[in-house]
Amino acid sequence: EHVGGDLNEFIGAVPLFIHPYKDWIFILAPGFDYRQDRHDFLFRAGVAYEFEIDRWSISPAFNVDFVDGEQVPVYGVSFGYGF
């Protein structure tokens, strides 16, 4: 991921997606937060819900990044296509 503007940082993580019940998804992702001259360990935890329409999916998600002693909320939407 890339965050622009005043923050200007890149986030790289390896997610583990857990599907506990129907279309609910729990997300656990260790990774790194790359800023101009800093590299910090990051851990992301989140939840998403997947809406399926034919072969397409839309998944709004809420995550919290734990990085450098802070908790940063992250909101997003993912789009998918099954093949």
XYZ file of N, CA and C in Angstrom:
249
model
N 0.826 -1.174 0.000
C 0.000 0.000 0.000
C 0.869 1.234 0.000
N 0.325 2.293 -0.534
C 1.016 3.583 -0.510
C 0.094 4.620 0.096
N 0.631 5.407 1.010
C -0.095 6.518 1.614
C 0.588 7.782 1.135
N -0.157 8.651 0.465
C 0.434 9.860 -0.095
C 0.272 11.069 0.801
N 0.433 12.221 0.205
C 0.275 13.471 0.940
C 1.428 13.718 1.887
N 1.125 14.267 3.046
C 2.160 14.586 4.033
C 2.828 13.342 4.608
N 2.119 12.216 4.633
C 2.688 10.998 5.228
C 3.720 10.343 4.311
N 3.396 10.189 3.036
C 4.269 9.600 2.030
C 5.011 8.367 2.543
N 4.281 7.288 2.695
C 4.882 6.046 3.179
C 4.336 4.850 2.423
N 5.104 3.770 2.454
C 4.702 2.503 1.858
C 4.562 1.481 2.973
N 3.577 0.606 2.826
C 3.358 -0.461 3.789
C 3.388 -1.784 3.032
N 4.201 -2.699 3.497
C 4.263 -4.035 2.926
C 3.997 -5.057 4.017
N 3.051 -5.959 3.780
C 2.694 -6.952 4.790
C 2.259 -8.246 4.114
N 2.346 -9.331 4.860
C 1.902 -10.643 4.375
C 0.649 -11.008 5.171
N -0.533 -10.911 4.531
C -1.775 -11.136 5.280
C -2.149 -12.613 5.404
N -2.771 -12.908 6.532
C -3.412 -14.196 6.765
C -4.897 -13.895 6.864
N -5.691 -14.478 5.965
C -7.134 -14.253 5.949
C -7.832 -15.446 6.582
N -8.617 -15.190 7.604
C -9.342 -16.244 8.301
C -10.832 -16.041 8.039
N -11.493 -17.065 7.531
C -12.918 -17.008 7.196
C -13.696 -17.826 8.236
N -14.050 -17.225 9.389
C -14.660 -18.000 10.476
C -16.128 -18.352 10.254
N -16.858 -17.489 9.526
C -18.287 -17.722 9.385
C -18.807 -16.980 8.167
N -19.426 -17.720 7.263
C -20.006 -17.178 6.039
C -19.069 -16.178 5.374
N -19.476 -14.927 5.221
C -18.702 -13.951 4.454
C -17.829 -13.035 5.307
N -17.675 -13.345 6.580
C -16.811 -12.556 7.464
C -15.360 -12.972 7.265
N -14.462 -11.997 7.336
C -13.035 -12.259 7.169
C -12.268 -11.535 8.274
N -11.399 -12.261 8.971
C -10.474 -11.642 9.917
C -9.110 -11.573 9.245
N -8.401 -10.492 9.464
C -7.129 -10.253 8.799
C -6.033 -10.064 9.851
N -4.943 -10.804 9.705
C -3.748 -10.648 10.539
C -2.569 -10.515 9.581
N -1.765 -9.451 9.742
C -0.698 -9.222 8.768
C 0.534 -8.579 9.397
N 1.608 -9.337 9.577
C 2.870 -8.724 9.984
C 3.550 -8.119 8.756
N 4.267 -7.022 8.961
C 4.945 -6.390 7.839
C 5.814 -5.225 8.276
N 6.073 -4.319 7.328
C 6.921 -3.162 7.587
C 6.300 -1.894 7.047
N 6.583 -0.799 7.723
C 6.158 0.538 7.337
C 7.414 1.281 6.896
N 7.468 1.628 5.605
C 8.640 2.305 5.047
C 8.337 3.791 4.881
N 9.015 4.608 5.661
C 8.912 6.059 5.512
C 10.241 6.550 4.959
N 10.358 7.816 4.700
C 11.541 8.382 4.037
C 12.851 7.734 4.477
N 13.202 7.836 5.742
C 14.463 7.258 6.191
C 14.272 6.282 7.353
N 13.035 5.822 7.556
C 12.733 4.901 8.664
C 12.043 3.659 8.145
N 12.301 2.554 8.821
C 11.623 1.288 8.549
C 11.181 0.727 9.890
N 9.873 0.627 10.105
C 9.343 0.134 11.373
C 8.540 -1.140 11.155
N 8.627 -2.059 12.130
C 7.790 -3.252 12.102
C 6.333 -2.826 12.278
N 5.452 -3.502 11.590
C 4.029 -3.181 11.627
C 3.242 -4.472 11.818
N 2.175 -4.396 12.565
C 1.246 -5.521 12.649
C -0.154 -4.986 12.400
N -0.843 -5.569 11.440
C -2.204 -5.141 11.096
C -3.196 -6.222 11.526
N -4.270 -5.786 12.185
C -5.377 -6.676 12.550
C -6.647 -6.019 12.052
N -7.543 -6.823 11.482
C -8.752 -6.216 10.942
C -9.866 -7.196 10.701
N -10.967 -6.631 10.232
C -12.154 -7.411 9.909
C -12.755 -6.854 8.623
N -13.314 -7.744 7.822
C -13.961 -7.349 6.565
C -15.199 -8.215 6.359
N -16.073 -7.751 5.493
C -17.251 -8.529 5.118
C -17.328 -8.547 3.602
N -17.465 -9.743 3.028
C -17.437 -9.894 1.577
C -18.851 -10.022 1.003
N -19.187 -9.101 0.105
C -20.443 -9.155 -0.641
C -20.130 -9.720 -2.016
N -20.838 -10.787 -2.406
C -20.595 -11.409 -3.700
C -21.738 -11.114 -4.658
N -21.368 -10.707 -5.873
C -22.317 -10.425 -6.941
C -21.793 -11.142 -8.185
N -22.445 -12.246 -8.545
C -21.966 -13.119 -9.618
C -20.529 -13.534 -9.317
N -19.588 -13.196 -10.187
C -18.181 -13.566 -9.974
C -17.380 -12.452 -9.312
N -18.032 -11.351 -8.982
C -17.373 -10.200 -8.374
C -17.572 -10.203 -6.858
N -16.659 -9.561 -6.141
C -16.828 -9.383 -4.704
C -16.411 -7.964 -4.315
N -17.097 -7.438 -3.321
C -16.782 -6.134 -2.748
C -16.667 -6.348 -1.247
N -15.538 -5.923 -0.666
C -15.289 -6.175 0.752
C -14.855 -4.903 1.478
N -15.788 -4.247 2.165
C -15.359 -3.140 3.021
C -14.614 -3.707 4.232
N -13.582 -2.980 4.672
C -12.745 -3.486 5.767
C -12.388 -2.376 6.743
N -12.208 -2.780 7.997
C -11.678 -1.893 9.030
C -10.476 -2.587 9.648
N -9.338 -1.917 9.644
C -8.102 -2.471 10.183
C -7.495 -1.509 11.191
N -6.640 -2.044 12.024
C -5.839 -1.220 12.928
C -4.385 -1.635 12.736
N -3.534 -0.651 12.412
C -2.099 -0.894 12.297
C -1.432 -0.549 13.619
N -0.650 -1.471 14.123
C 0.141 -1.245 15.329
C 1.576 -1.035 14.855
N 2.037 0.222 14.941
C 3.361 0.557 14.429
C 3.989 1.656 15.278
N 5.221 1.453 15.656
C 5.991 2.456 16.399
C 5.262 2.946 17.650
N 4.608 2.023 18.369
C 3.914 2.375 19.601
C 2.589 3.076 19.407
N 2.118 3.175 18.183
C 0.844 3.836 17.882
C -0.160 2.831 17.333
N -1.434 3.200 17.429
C -2.515 2.431 16.807
C -3.154 3.332 15.762
N -3.080 2.928 14.501
C -3.562 3.750 13.397
C -4.743 3.049 12.730
N -5.951 3.663 12.741
C -7.098 3.042 12.067
C -6.965 3.174 10.552
N -7.350 2.113 9.854
C -7.279 2.082 8.396
C -8.602 1.564 7.865
N -9.237 2.332 6.993
C -10.501 1.932 6.377
C -10.249 1.682 4.898
N -10.936 0.714 4.334
C -10.719 0.460 2.917
C -11.781 -0.429 2.314
N -11.707 -0.569 0.992
C -12.613 -1.435 0.240
C -11.761 -2.215 -0.758
N -12.000 -3.529 -0.820
C -11.312 -4.371 -1.794
C -12.319 -4.874 -2.809
N -11.860 -4.995 -4.050
C -12.683 -5.537 -5.124
C -12.014 -6.796 -5.644
N -12.811 -7.816 -5.930
C -12.257 -9.072 -6.408
C -13.063 -9.649 -7.555
N -12.429 -10.527 -8.317
C -13.082 -11.220 -9.423
C -12.660 -12.683 -9.385
N -13.618 -13.568 -9.319
C -13.330 -14.999 -9.297
C -13.206 -15.565 -10.695
N -12.204 -16.415 -10.888
C -12.043 -17.047 -12.209
C -11.659 -18.488 -12.061
